[in-house]
One Martini backbone bead per residue (centre of mass of N, CA, C, O) as a GRO file, in nm:
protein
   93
    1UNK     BB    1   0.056   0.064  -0.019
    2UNK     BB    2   0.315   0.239   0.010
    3UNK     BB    3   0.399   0.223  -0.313
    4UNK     BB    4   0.093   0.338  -0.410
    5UNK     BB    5   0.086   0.621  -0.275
    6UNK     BB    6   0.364   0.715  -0.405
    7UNK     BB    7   0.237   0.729  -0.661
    8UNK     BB    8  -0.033   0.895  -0.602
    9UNK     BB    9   0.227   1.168  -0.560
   10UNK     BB   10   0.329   1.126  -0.832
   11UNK     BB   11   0.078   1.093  -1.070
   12UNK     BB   12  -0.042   0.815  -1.029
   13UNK     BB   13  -0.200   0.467  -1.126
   14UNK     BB   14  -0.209   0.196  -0.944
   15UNK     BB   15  -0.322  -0.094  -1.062
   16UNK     BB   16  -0.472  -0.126  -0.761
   17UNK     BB   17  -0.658   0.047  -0.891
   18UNK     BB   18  -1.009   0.215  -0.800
   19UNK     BB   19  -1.289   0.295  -0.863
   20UNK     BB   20  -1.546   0.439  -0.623
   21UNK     BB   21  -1.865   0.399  -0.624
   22UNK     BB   22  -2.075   0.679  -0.546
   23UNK     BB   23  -1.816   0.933  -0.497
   24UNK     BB   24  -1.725   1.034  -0.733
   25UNK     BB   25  -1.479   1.189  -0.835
   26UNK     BB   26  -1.112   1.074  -0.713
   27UNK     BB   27  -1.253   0.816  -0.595
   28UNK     BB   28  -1.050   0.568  -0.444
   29UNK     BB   29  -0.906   0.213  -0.432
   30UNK     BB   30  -0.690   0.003  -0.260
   31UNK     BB   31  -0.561  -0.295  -0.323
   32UNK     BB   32  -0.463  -0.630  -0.106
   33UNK     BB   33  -0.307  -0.894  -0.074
   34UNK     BB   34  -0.266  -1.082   0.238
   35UNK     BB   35  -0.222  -1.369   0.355
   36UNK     BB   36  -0.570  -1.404   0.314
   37UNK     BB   37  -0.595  -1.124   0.294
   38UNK     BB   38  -0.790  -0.794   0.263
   39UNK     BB   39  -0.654  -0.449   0.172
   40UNK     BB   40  -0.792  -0.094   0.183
   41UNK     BB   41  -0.781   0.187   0.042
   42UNK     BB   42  -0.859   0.525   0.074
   43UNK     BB   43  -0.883   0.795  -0.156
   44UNK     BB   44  -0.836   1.127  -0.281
   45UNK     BB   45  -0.771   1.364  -0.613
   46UNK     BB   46  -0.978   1.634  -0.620
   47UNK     BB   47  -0.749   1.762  -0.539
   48UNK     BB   48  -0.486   2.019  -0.587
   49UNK     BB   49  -0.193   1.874  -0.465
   50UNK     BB   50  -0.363   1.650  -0.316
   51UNK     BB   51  -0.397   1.371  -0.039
   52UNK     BB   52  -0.648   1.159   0.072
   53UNK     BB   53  -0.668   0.953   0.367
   54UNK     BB   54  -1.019   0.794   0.404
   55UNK     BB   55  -0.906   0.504   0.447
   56UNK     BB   56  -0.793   0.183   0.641
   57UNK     BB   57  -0.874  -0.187   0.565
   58UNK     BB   58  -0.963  -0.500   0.690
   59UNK     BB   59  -1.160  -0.726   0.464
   60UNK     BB   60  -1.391  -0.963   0.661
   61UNK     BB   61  -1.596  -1.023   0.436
   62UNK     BB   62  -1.738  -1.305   0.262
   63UNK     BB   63  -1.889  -1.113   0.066
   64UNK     BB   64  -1.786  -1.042  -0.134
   65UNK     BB   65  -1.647  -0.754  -0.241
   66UNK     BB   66  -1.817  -0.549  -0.108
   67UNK     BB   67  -1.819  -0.268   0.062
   68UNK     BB   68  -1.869  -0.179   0.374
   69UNK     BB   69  -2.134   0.022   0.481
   70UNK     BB   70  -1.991   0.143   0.691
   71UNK     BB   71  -1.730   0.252   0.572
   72UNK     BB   72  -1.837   0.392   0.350
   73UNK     BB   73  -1.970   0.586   0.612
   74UNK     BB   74  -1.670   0.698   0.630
   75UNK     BB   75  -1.598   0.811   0.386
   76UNK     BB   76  -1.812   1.030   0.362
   77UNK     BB   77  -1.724   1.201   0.586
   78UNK     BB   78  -1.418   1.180   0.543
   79UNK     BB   79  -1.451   1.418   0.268
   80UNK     BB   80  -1.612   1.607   0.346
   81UNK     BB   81  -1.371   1.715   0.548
   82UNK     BB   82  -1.166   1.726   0.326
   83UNK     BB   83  -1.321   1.930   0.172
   84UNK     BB   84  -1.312   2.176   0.384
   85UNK     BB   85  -1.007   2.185   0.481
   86UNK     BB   86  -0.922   2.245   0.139
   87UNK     BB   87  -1.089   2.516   0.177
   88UNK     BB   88  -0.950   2.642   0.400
   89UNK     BB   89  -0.659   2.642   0.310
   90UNK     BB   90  -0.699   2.817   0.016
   91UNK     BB   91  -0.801   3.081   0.188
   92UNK     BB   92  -0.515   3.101   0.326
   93UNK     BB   93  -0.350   3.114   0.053
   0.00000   0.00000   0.00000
């Protein structure tokens, strides 16, 4: 996971990245297998020279691929806050 927020700070898209659905352009989301665990991380790129890292979490749930809806409710509290902050802050520069 760390080699590939390190791509999307560097403005690549790395292959285990995928668009999230139902959350707008810019959040994407990284997958990636590890010893027979599946972990994601959210992140979102729509913000003009910022990355928000909006969660990273084991995913436990064993039905299909489908980000449980918990999480999904955590992505997008803090999103909001995510465009908040970077209101704030380019009002601020």
């Amino acid at each position: 996971m760390g080699f590939a927020l390190d791509g999307v700070q560097c403005g690549l898209t790395p292959s285990i990245a995928k668009h999230l659905k139902g959350l707008g352009n810019g959040v994407y989301e990284l997958k990636d297998d590890h010893k027979g665990d599946t972990y994601r991380t959210v992140y979102v790129v729509k913000f003009k020279d910022i990355v928000y890292v909006l969660h990273a979490f084991q995913k436990k749930s064993k039905k299909g691929i489908t980000t449980p809806k918990k999480d999904i409710d955590l992505v997008k509290r803090r999103l909001k806050v995510a465009g908040e902050d970077y209101a704030a802050n380019i009002k601020e520069n």
